[in-house]
């Protein structure tokens, strides 16, 4: 098989192959990266937002991205499902591979990619539709059949089914903020992705609602890989297995298991940031 044939086979597997779940053991899966970035640079016009970031994100783990505002962590997150493609002035250099396939290969369909890499945003953003139709949208946009069973499974996985099962025709906008965010999570996981990206998913929620999302993340990681941006360092310490610390200029300063990052970081700048000396 020629090099071109190999590349085509890889991209076809990304576009057409059903999602394969990772191992059940979070400890075992940590040795097997599902996403790898190499020499990743991101520019908005002439401004560099990400600077030469290489990272291996393990499967079936929670990886937290922390750092001061403007350090590039959300930009990095959006690179993982090509959301930066929607920004005209964005330019990406380097590679991002998912299951060994370069997601920025010209033959990779971004819509197919997002079938495998779902996203939940900072502000809950349910559509002005029924609860049922909100979840169904996640299936329809990915060309998946909408069935009552799939809707129920997604709402159960998002820990929302018991609260809304008798009011599926109610507008998603009538739910509380925390419920709305869990509805958005249900919409994201309905197509059965491999990875769920979360961009500060609890920052707009009260502490009780935020706690429910944290508990949910701990359950989701049994089936999915979760990458989360958070400004809350205590949250990162509570829920993540790995933590990446970005600092100003889009530099990845340190990436290690969370206990090491918070208790014995290798870089003095990380210790200064965690202890509140800046940021």
PDB file of C-alpha atoms in Angstrom:
ATOM      1  CA  UNK A   1       0.000   0.000   0.000  1.00  0.00           C
ATOM      2  CA  UNK A   2       1.364   3.417  -0.971  1.00  0.00           C
ATOM      3  CA  UNK A   3       1.709   6.315   1.464  1.00  0.00           C
ATOM      4  CA  UNK A   4      -1.283   8.054  -0.152  1.00  0.00           C
ATOM      5  CA  UNK A   5      -3.387   4.896   0.120  1.00  0.00           C
ATOM      6  CA  UNK A   6      -2.445   4.605   3.793  1.00  0.00           C
ATOM      7  CA  UNK A   7      -3.464   8.219   4.450  1.00  0.00           C
ATOM      8  CA  UNK A   8      -6.783   7.686   2.676  1.00  0.00           C
ATOM      9  CA  UNK A   9      -7.487   4.535   4.679  1.00  0.00           C
ATOM     10  CA  UNK A  10      -6.761   6.365   7.918  1.00  0.00           C
ATOM     11  CA  UNK A  11      -9.071   9.264   7.113  1.00  0.00           C
ATOM     12  CA  UNK A  12     -11.824   6.937   5.925  1.00  0.00           C
ATOM     13  CA  UNK A  13     -11.610   5.093   9.230  1.00  0.00           C
ATOM     14  CA  UNK A  14     -12.095   8.391  11.054  1.00  0.00           C
ATOM     15  CA  UNK A  15     -15.079   9.350   8.934  1.00  0.00           C
ATOM     16  CA  UNK A  16     -16.863   6.025   8.557  1.00  0.00           C
ATOM     17  CA  UNK A  17     -15.920   3.628  11.333  1.00  0.00           C
ATOM     18  CA  UNK A  18     -18.190   3.298  14.349  1.00  0.00           C
ATOM     19  CA  UNK A  19     -16.852   4.685  17.609  1.00  0.00           C
ATOM     20  CA  UNK A  20     -14.857   2.215  19.660  1.00  0.00           C
ATOM     21  CA  UNK A  21     -14.889   2.683  23.415  1.00  0.00           C
ATOM     22  CA  UNK A  22     -11.690   2.586  25.449  1.00  0.00           C
ATOM     23  CA  UNK A  23     -10.777   0.313  28.306  1.00  0.00           C
ATOM     24  CA  UNK A  24     -12.745   0.323  31.536  1.00  0.00           C
ATOM     25  CA  UNK A  25      -9.697   0.849  33.728  1.00  0.00           C
ATOM     26  CA  UNK A  26      -8.692   4.484  34.125  1.00  0.00           C
ATOM     27  CA  UNK A  27      -5.269   3.418  35.413  1.00  0.00           C
ATOM     28  CA  UNK A  28      -4.568   1.128  32.473  1.00  0.00           C
ATOM     29  CA  UNK A  29      -5.914   3.555  29.897  1.00  0.00           C
ATOM     30  CA  UNK A  30      -3.555   6.286  31.106  1.00  0.00           C
ATOM     31  CA  UNK A  31      -0.699   4.610  29.211  1.00  0.00           C
ATOM     32  CA  UNK A  32      -2.601   4.724  25.895  1.00  0.00           C
ATOM     33  CA  UNK A  33      -3.119   8.216  24.448  1.00  0.00           C
ATOM     34  CA  UNK A  34      -6.248   8.797  22.407  1.00  0.00           C
ATOM     35  CA  UNK A  35      -5.188  12.289  21.267  1.00  0.00           C
ATOM     36  CA  UNK A  36      -1.661  13.452  20.542  1.00  0.00           C
ATOM     37  CA  UNK A  37      -0.563  16.952  19.615  1.00  0.00           C
ATOM     38  CA  UNK A  38       2.875  17.636  18.188  1.00  0.00           C
ATOM     39  CA  UNK A  39       4.461  21.072  17.809  1.00  0.00           C
ATOM     40  CA  UNK A  40       1.008  22.670  17.776  1.00  0.00           C
ATOM     41  CA  UNK A  41       0.942  26.394  17.039  1.00  0.00           C
ATOM     42  CA  UNK A  42      -2.198  28.495  16.702  1.00  0.00           C
ATOM     43  CA  UNK A  43      -2.329  32.049  15.397  1.00  0.00           C
ATOM     44  CA  UNK A  44      -5.142  34.590  15.262  1.00  0.00           C
ATOM     45  CA  UNK A  45      -3.849  36.802  12.502  1.00  0.00           C
ATOM     46  CA  UNK A  46      -0.349  37.752  13.624  1.00  0.00           C
ATOM     47  CA  UNK A  47      -0.977  36.964  17.297  1.00  0.00           C
ATOM     48  CA  UNK A  48       0.193  33.567  18.525  1.00  0.00           C
ATOM     49  CA  UNK A  49      -2.260  31.914  20.936  1.00  0.00           C
ATOM     50  CA  UNK A  50      -0.641  28.460  21.251  1.00  0.00           C
ATOM     51  CA  UNK A  51       3.129  28.002  21.192  1.00  0.00           C
ATOM     52  CA  UNK A  52       4.659  24.652  20.233  1.00  0.00           C
ATOM     53  CA  UNK A  53       2.430  22.426  22.374  1.00  0.00           C
ATOM     54  CA  UNK A  54       3.070  18.676  22.358  1.00  0.00           C
ATOM     55  CA  UNK A  55       0.858  16.542  24.555  1.00  0.00           C
ATOM     56  CA  UNK A  56      -0.528  13.028  24.836  1.00  0.00           C
ATOM     57  CA  UNK A  57      -4.054  12.882  26.254  1.00  0.00           C
ATOM     58  CA  UNK A  58      -4.872   9.468  27.761  1.00  0.00           C
ATOM     59  CA  UNK A  59      -8.087   7.625  26.991  1.00  0.00           C
ATOM     60  CA  UNK A  60     -10.822   7.244  29.614  1.00  0.00           C
ATOM     61  CA  UNK A  61      -9.249   9.846  31.863  1.00  0.00           C
ATOM     62  CA  UNK A  62     -10.184  13.377  32.876  1.00  0.00           C
ATOM     63  CA  UNK A  63      -7.559  15.828  31.650  1.00  0.00           C
ATOM     64  CA  UNK A  64      -7.833  19.346  33.077  1.00  0.00           C
ATOM     65  CA  UNK A  65      -6.432  22.419  31.329  1.00  0.00           C
ATOM     66  CA  UNK A  66      -5.677  25.257  33.751  1.00  0.00           C
ATOM     67  CA  UNK A  67      -3.939  28.604  33.598  1.00  0.00           C
ATOM     68  CA  UNK A  68      -4.606  32.345  33.795  1.00  0.00           C
ATOM     69  CA  UNK A  69      -7.070  34.068  31.481  1.00  0.00           C
ATOM     70  CA  UNK A  70      -5.776  34.479  27.958  1.00  0.00           C
ATOM     71  CA  UNK A  71      -3.206  31.698  28.200  1.00  0.00           C
ATOM     72  CA  UNK A  72      -4.669  29.695  25.309  1.00  0.00           C
ATOM     73  CA  UNK A  73      -6.307  26.777  27.091  1.00  0.00           C
ATOM     74  CA  UNK A  74      -9.711  27.256  25.412  1.00  0.00           C
ATOM     75  CA  UNK A  75      -7.995  27.746  22.050  1.00  0.00           C
ATOM     76  CA  UNK A  76      -6.168  24.462  22.592  1.00  0.00           C
ATOM     77  CA  UNK A  77      -9.435  22.735  23.503  1.00  0.00           C
ATOM     78  CA  UNK A  78     -11.081  23.943  20.298  1.00  0.00           C
ATOM     79  CA  UNK A  79      -8.188  22.533  18.271  1.00  0.00           C
ATOM     80  CA  UNK A  80      -9.235  19.037  19.308  1.00  0.00           C
ATOM     81  CA  UNK A  81     -12.444  19.122  17.260  1.00  0.00           C
ATOM     82  CA  UNK A  82     -11.489  21.841  14.781  1.00  0.00           C
ATOM     83  CA  UNK A  83     -13.843  24.459  16.172  1.00  0.00           C
ATOM     84  CA  UNK A  84     -11.140  27.003  15.368  1.00  0.00           C
ATOM     85  CA  UNK A  85     -11.936  26.330  11.702  1.00  0.00           C
ATOM     86  CA  UNK A  86     -14.946  28.591  12.230  1.00  0.00           C
ATOM     87  CA  UNK A  87     -12.675  31.573  12.977  1.00  0.00           C
ATOM     88  CA  UNK A  88     -11.527  33.179   9.726  1.00  0.00           C
ATOM     89  CA  UNK A  89      -8.249  34.568  11.059  1.00  0.00           C
ATOM     90  CA  UNK A  90      -7.220  31.369  12.863  1.00  0.00           C
ATOM     91  CA  UNK A  91      -4.230  29.447  11.507  1.00  0.00           C
ATOM     92  CA  UNK A  92      -3.112  26.077  12.872  1.00  0.00           C
ATOM     93  CA  UNK A  93       0.325  24.532  12.407  1.00  0.00           C
ATOM     94  CA  UNK A  94       1.607  21.198  13.703  1.00  0.00           C
ATOM     95  CA  UNK A  95      -0.449  18.023  14.091  1.00  0.00           C
ATOM     96  CA  UNK A  96      -3.347  16.762  16.181  1.00  0.00           C
ATOM     97  CA  UNK A  97      -3.996  13.036  15.910  1.00  0.00           C
ATOM     98  CA  UNK A  98      -7.046  11.106  17.091  1.00  0.00           C
ATOM     99  CA  UNK A  99      -6.574   7.346  17.229  1.00  0.00           C
ATOM    100  CA  UNK A 100      -3.507   7.823  15.047  1.00  0.00           C
ATOM    101  CA  UNK A 101      -5.201   9.935  12.337  1.00  0.00           C
ATOM    102  CA  UNK A 102      -4.239  13.564  11.729  1.00  0.00           C
ATOM    103  CA  UNK A 103      -7.546  15.384  12.163  1.00  0.00           C
ATOM    104  CA  UNK A 104      -6.284  18.306  10.066  1.00  0.00           C
ATOM    105  CA  UNK A 105      -5.724  16.081   7.045  1.00  0.00           C
ATOM    106  CA  UNK A 106      -7.504  17.597   4.055  1.00  0.00           C
ATOM    107  CA  UNK A 107      -9.732  14.532   3.660  1.00  0.00           C
ATOM    108  CA  UNK A 108     -11.054  14.619   7.217  1.00  0.00           C
ATOM    109  CA  UNK A 109     -14.629  15.905   7.433  1.00  0.00           C
ATOM    110  CA  UNK A 110     -14.932  18.224  10.476  1.00  0.00           C
ATOM    111  CA  UNK A 111     -18.581  17.191  10.951  1.00  0.00           C
ATOM    112  CA  UNK A 112     -17.565  13.532  11.096  1.00  0.00           C
ATOM    113  CA  UNK A 113     -14.778  14.463  13.498  1.00  0.00           C
ATOM    114  CA  UNK A 114     -17.254  16.171  15.830  1.00  0.00           C
ATOM    115  CA  UNK A 115     -19.276  12.973  15.849  1.00  0.00           C
ATOM    116  CA  UNK A 116     -16.347  11.511  17.774  1.00  0.00           C
ATOM    117  CA  UNK A 117     -15.371  14.639  19.692  1.00  0.00           C
ATOM    118  CA  UNK A 118     -18.370  16.336  21.306  1.00  0.00           C
ATOM    119  CA  UNK A 119     -18.298  19.684  23.078  1.00  0.00           C
ATOM    120  CA  UNK A 120     -20.047  21.375  26.011  1.00  0.00           C
ATOM    121  CA  UNK A 121     -19.687  25.124  26.367  1.00  0.00           C
ATOM    122  CA  UNK A 122     -19.346  27.499  29.300  1.00  0.00           C
ATOM    123  CA  UNK A 123     -22.903  28.818  29.196  1.00  0.00           C
ATOM    124  CA  UNK A 124     -25.734  26.269  28.962  1.00  0.00           C
ATOM    125  CA  UNK A 125     -27.119  26.641  25.453  1.00  0.00           C
ATOM    126  CA  UNK A 126     -30.250  24.504  25.039  1.00  0.00           C
ATOM    127  CA  UNK A 127     -32.308  25.223  21.949  1.00  0.00           C
ATOM    128  CA  UNK A 128     -35.839  26.670  22.220  1.00  0.00           C
ATOM    129  CA  UNK A 129     -37.169  23.182  21.681  1.00  0.00           C
ATOM    130  CA  UNK A 130     -38.521  20.419  23.875  1.00  0.00           C
ATOM    131  CA  UNK A 131     -36.179  18.423  26.079  1.00  0.00           C
ATOM    132  CA  UNK A 132     -36.705  15.467  23.745  1.00  0.00           C
ATOM    133  CA  UNK A 133     -35.929  17.494  20.622  1.00  0.00           C
ATOM    134  CA  UNK A 134     -32.825  19.019  22.191  1.00  0.00           C
ATOM    135  CA  UNK A 135     -31.307  15.568  22.614  1.00  0.00           C
ATOM    136  CA  UNK A 136     -32.656  14.410  19.247  1.00  0.00           C
ATOM    137  CA  UNK A 137     -30.845  17.306  17.571  1.00  0.00           C
ATOM    138  CA  UNK A 138     -27.517  15.840  18.681  1.00  0.00           C
ATOM    139  CA  UNK A 139     -28.438  12.661  16.822  1.00  0.00           C
ATOM    140  CA  UNK A 140     -29.925  14.302  13.727  1.00  0.00           C
ATOM    141  CA  UNK A 141     -26.981  16.592  13.064  1.00  0.00           C
ATOM    142  CA  UNK A 142     -24.717  13.541  13.096  1.00  0.00           C
ATOM    143  CA  UNK A 143     -27.025  11.541  10.820  1.00  0.00           C
ATOM    144  CA  UNK A 144     -27.956   9.105  13.598  1.00  0.00           C
ATOM    145  CA  UNK A 145     -31.391   7.557  13.920  1.00  0.00           C
ATOM    146  CA  UNK A 146     -33.550   9.158  16.588  1.00  0.00           C
ATOM    147  CA  UNK A 147     -35.173   6.585  18.854  1.00  0.00           C
ATOM    148  CA  UNK A 148     -36.817   6.845  22.270  1.00  0.00           C
ATOM    149  CA  UNK A 149     -34.202   4.433  23.597  1.00  0.00           C
ATOM    150  CA  UNK A 150     -31.319   6.626  22.473  1.00  0.00           C
ATOM    151  CA  UNK A 151     -32.951   9.708  23.974  1.00  0.00           C
ATOM    152  CA  UNK A 152     -33.459   7.928  27.286  1.00  0.00           C
ATOM    153  CA  UNK A 153     -29.931   6.519  27.295  1.00  0.00           C
ATOM    154  CA  UNK A 154     -28.430   9.969  26.728  1.00  0.00           C
ATOM    155  CA  UNK A 155     -30.538  11.569  29.456  1.00  0.00           C
ATOM    156  CA  UNK A 156     -29.688   8.752  31.852  1.00  0.00           C
ATOM    157  CA  UNK A 157     -25.983   9.129  31.068  1.00  0.00           C
ATOM    158  CA  UNK A 158     -26.306  12.842  31.822  1.00  0.00           C
ATOM    159  CA  UNK A 159     -28.018  12.053  35.162  1.00  0.00           C
ATOM    160  CA  UNK A 160     -31.136  13.924  34.034  1.00  0.00           C
ATOM    161  CA  UNK A 161     -33.645  11.229  33.092  1.00  0.00           C
ATOM    162  CA  UNK A 162     -35.258  10.815  36.507  1.00  0.00           C
ATOM    163  CA  UNK A 163     -35.849  14.566  36.740  1.00  0.00           C
ATOM    164  CA  UNK A 164     -37.412  15.066  33.290  1.00  0.00           C
ATOM    165  CA  UNK A 165     -38.835  11.710  32.148  1.00  0.00           C
ATOM    166  CA  UNK A 166     -42.420  12.907  32.665  1.00  0.00           C
ATOM    167  CA  UNK A 167     -41.918  16.256  30.937  1.00  0.00           C
ATOM    168  CA  UNK A 168     -39.972  15.492  27.764  1.00  0.00           C
ATOM    169  CA  UNK A 169     -42.283  17.822  25.804  1.00  0.00           C
ATOM    170  CA  UNK A 170     -41.377  20.759  28.050  1.00  0.00           C
ATOM    171  CA  UNK A 171     -39.033  23.401  26.638  1.00  0.00           C
ATOM    172  CA  UNK A 172     -35.399  22.939  27.576  1.00  0.00           C
ATOM    173  CA  UNK A 173     -35.314  26.642  28.379  1.00  0.00           C
ATOM    174  CA  UNK A 174     -37.637  26.056  31.334  1.00  0.00           C
ATOM    175  CA  UNK A 175     -35.085  23.906  33.152  1.00  0.00           C
ATOM    176  CA  UNK A 176     -32.774  25.278  35.840  1.00  0.00           C
ATOM    177  CA  UNK A 177     -29.255  26.302  34.861  1.00  0.00           C
ATOM    178  CA  UNK A 178     -27.721  23.085  36.123  1.00  0.00           C
ATOM    179  CA  UNK A 179     -30.364  20.993  34.383  1.00  0.00           C
ATOM    180  CA  UNK A 180     -29.822  22.925  31.173  1.00  0.00           C
ATOM    181  CA  UNK A 181     -26.108  22.147  31.286  1.00  0.00           C
ATOM    182  CA  UNK A 182     -26.810  18.456  31.842  1.00  0.00           C
ATOM    183  CA  UNK A 183     -29.256  18.608  28.915  1.00  0.00           C
ATOM    184  CA  UNK A 184     -26.433  20.014  26.780  1.00  0.00           C
ATOM    185  CA  UNK A 185     -24.208  17.164  27.960  1.00  0.00           C
ATOM    186  CA  UNK A 186     -26.947  14.682  26.991  1.00  0.00           C
ATOM    187  CA  UNK A 187     -27.106  16.300  23.544  1.00  0.00           C
ATOM    188  CA  UNK A 188     -23.320  16.013  23.200  1.00  0.00           C
ATOM    189  CA  UNK A 189     -23.143  12.349  24.191  1.00  0.00           C
ATOM    190  CA  UNK A 190     -26.249  11.186  22.284  1.00  0.00           C
ATOM    191  CA  UNK A 191     -24.208  10.395  19.119  1.00  0.00           C
ATOM    192  CA  UNK A 192     -21.851   8.308  21.325  1.00  0.00           C
ATOM    193  CA  UNK A 193     -18.554  10.193  20.875  1.00  0.00           C
ATOM    194  CA  UNK A 194     -15.164   9.026  22.071  1.00  0.00           C
ATOM    195  CA  UNK A 195     -14.215  12.345  23.638  1.00  0.00           C
ATOM    196  CA  UNK A 196     -16.160  15.083  25.414  1.00  0.00           C
ATOM    197  CA  UNK A 197     -14.616  18.548  25.511  1.00  0.00           C
ATOM    198  CA  UNK A 198     -15.856  20.863  28.253  1.00  0.00           C
ATOM    199  CA  UNK A 199     -15.054  24.575  28.293  1.00  0.00           C
ATOM    200  CA  UNK A 200     -15.608  25.755  31.870  1.00  0.00           C
ATOM    201  CA  UNK A 201     -18.915  23.873  32.127  1.00  0.00           C
ATOM    202  CA  UNK A 202     -19.646  24.887  35.724  1.00  0.00           C
ATOM    203  CA  UNK A 203     -18.510  28.520  35.787  1.00  0.00           C
ATOM    204  CA  UNK A 204     -22.062  29.838  35.305  1.00  0.00           C
ATOM    205  CA  UNK A 205     -23.641  27.469  37.843  1.00  0.00           C
ATOM    206  CA  UNK A 206     -24.304  27.639  41.555  1.00  0.00           C
ATOM    207  CA  UNK A 207     -22.206  25.359  43.820  1.00  0.00           C
ATOM    208  CA  UNK A 208     -24.882  22.641  44.091  1.00  0.00           C
ATOM    209  CA  UNK A 209     -25.404  22.461  40.332  1.00  0.00           C
ATOM    210  CA  UNK A 210     -21.639  22.533  39.797  1.00  0.00           C
ATOM    211  CA  UNK A 211     -21.213  19.629  42.198  1.00  0.00           C
ATOM    212  CA  UNK A 212     -23.701  17.569  40.189  1.00  0.00           C
ATOM    213  CA  UNK A 213     -21.739  18.237  37.006  1.00  0.00           C
ATOM    214  CA  UNK A 214     -18.530  17.169  38.742  1.00  0.00           C
ATOM    215  CA  UNK A 215     -20.167  13.935  39.895  1.00  0.00           C
ATOM    216  CA  UNK A 216     -21.436  13.390  36.370  1.00  0.00           C
ATOM    217  CA  UNK A 217     -17.947  13.839  34.891  1.00  0.00           C
ATOM    218  CA  UNK A 218     -16.674  11.136  37.214  1.00  0.00           C
ATOM    219  CA  UNK A 219     -19.330   8.786  35.812  1.00  0.00           C
ATOM    220  CA  UNK A 220     -18.857   9.799  32.171  1.00  0.00           C
ATOM    221  CA  UNK A 221     -15.179   8.949  32.212  1.00  0.00           C
ATOM    222  CA  UNK A 222     -16.057   5.272  32.534  1.00  0.00           C
ATOM    223  CA  UNK A 223     -17.140   5.431  28.886  1.00  0.00           C
ATOM    224  CA  UNK A 224     -15.604   8.596  27.491  1.00  0.00           C
ATOM    225  CA  UNK A 225     -12.419  10.626  27.549  1.00  0.00           C
ATOM    226  CA  UNK A 226     -13.040  14.054  29.093  1.00  0.00           C
ATOM    227  CA  UNK A 227     -10.922  17.159  28.512  1.00  0.00           C
ATOM    228  CA  UNK A 228     -12.015  20.122  30.608  1.00  0.00           C
ATOM    229  CA  UNK A 229     -10.941  23.749  30.799  1.00  0.00           C
ATOM    230  CA  UNK A 230     -11.419  25.213  34.246  1.00  0.00           C
ATOM    231  CA  UNK A 231     -10.392  28.353  36.129  1.00  0.00           C
ATOM    232  CA  UNK A 232     -11.197  26.562  39.376  1.00  0.00           C
ATOM    233  CA  UNK A 233      -7.998  24.892  40.535  1.00  0.00           C
ATOM    234  CA  UNK A 234      -9.798  23.117  43.370  1.00  0.00           C
ATOM    235  CA  UNK A 235     -12.123  21.615  40.780  1.00  0.00           C
ATOM    236  CA  UNK A 236      -9.182  20.440  38.678  1.00  0.00           C
ATOM    237  CA  UNK A 237      -7.640  18.834  41.754  1.00  0.00           C
ATOM    238  CA  UNK A 238     -10.923  17.093  42.639  1.00  0.00           C
ATOM    239  CA  UNK A 239     -11.991  15.638  39.314  1.00  0.00           C
ATOM    240  CA  UNK A 240      -8.998  15.253  37.005  1.00  0.00           C
ATOM    241  CA  UNK A 241      -6.429  12.510  36.541  1.00  0.00           C
ATOM    242  CA  UNK A 242      -4.017  14.617  34.494  1.00  0.00           C
ATOM    243  CA  UNK A 243      -3.497  18.380  34.546  1.00  0.00           C
ATOM    244  CA  UNK A 244      -1.916  20.616  31.931  1.00  0.00           C
ATOM    245  CA  UNK A 245      -0.779  24.077  32.998  1.00  0.00           C
ATOM    246  CA  UNK A 246      -0.719  26.802  30.345  1.00  0.00           C
ATOM    247  CA  UNK A 247       0.801  30.211  30.969  1.00  0.00           C
ATOM    248  CA  UNK A 248       0.743  33.512  29.083  1.00  0.00           C
ATOM    249  CA  UNK A 249       1.695  33.201  25.447  1.00  0.00           C
ATOM    250  CA  UNK A 250       0.105  29.804  24.961  1.00  0.00           C
ATOM    251  CA  UNK A 251       3.027  27.898  26.463  1.00  0.00           C
ATOM    252  CA  UNK A 252       2.374  24.481  27.983  1.00  0.00           C
ATOM    253  CA  UNK A 253       4.582  24.739  31.049  1.00  0.00           C
ATOM    254  CA  UNK A 254       3.872  21.373  32.647  1.00  0.00           C
ATOM    255  CA  UNK A 255       1.689  18.324  32.044  1.00  0.00           C
ATOM    256  CA  UNK A 256       1.597  15.480  34.555  1.00  0.00           C
ATOM    257  CA  UNK A 257      -0.699  13.525  36.813  1.00  0.00           C
ATOM    258  CA  UNK A 258      -2.819  15.860  38.902  1.00  0.00           C
ATOM    259  CA  UNK A 259      -1.336  14.878  42.250  1.00  0.00           C
ATOM    260  CA  UNK A 260       2.152  15.737  41.033  1.00  0.00           C
ATOM    261  CA  UNK A 261       1.053  19.053  39.553  1.00  0.00           C
ATOM    262  CA  UNK A 262      -0.591  20.201  42.783  1.00  0.00           C
ATOM    263  CA  UNK A 263       1.793  18.695  45.312  1.00  0.00           C
ATOM    264  CA  UNK A 264       5.202  18.587  43.649  1.00  0.00           C
ATOM    265  CA  UNK A 265       5.336  20.530  40.369  1.00  0.00           C
ATOM    266  CA  UNK A 266       8.613  20.489  38.492  1.00  0.00           C
ATOM    267  CA  UNK A 267       8.393  24.097  37.307  1.00  0.00           C
ATOM    268  CA  UNK A 268       8.566  26.963  39.799  1.00  0.00           C
ATOM    269  CA  UNK A 269       6.127  28.964  37.679  1.00  0.00           C
ATOM    270  CA  UNK A 270       3.501  26.263  38.150  1.00  0.00           C
ATOM    271  CA  UNK A 271       3.953  26.362  41.907  1.00  0.00           C
ATOM    272  CA  UNK A 272       3.712  30.161  41.871  1.00  0.00           C
ATOM    273  CA  UNK A 273       0.493  30.003  39.841  1.00  0.00           C
ATOM    274  CA  UNK A 274      -1.129  27.310  41.990  1.00  0.00           C
ATOM    275  CA  UNK A 275      -0.233  29.133  45.206  1.00  0.00           C
ATOM    276  CA  UNK A 276      -1.717  32.379  43.900  1.00  0.00           C
ATOM    277  CA  UNK A 277       1.441  34.411  43.397  1.00  0.00           C
ATOM    278  CA  UNK A 278       0.134  35.414  39.978  1.00  0.00           C
ATOM    279  CA  UNK A 279      -2.772  34.688  37.657  1.00  0.00           C
TER     280      UNK A 279
END
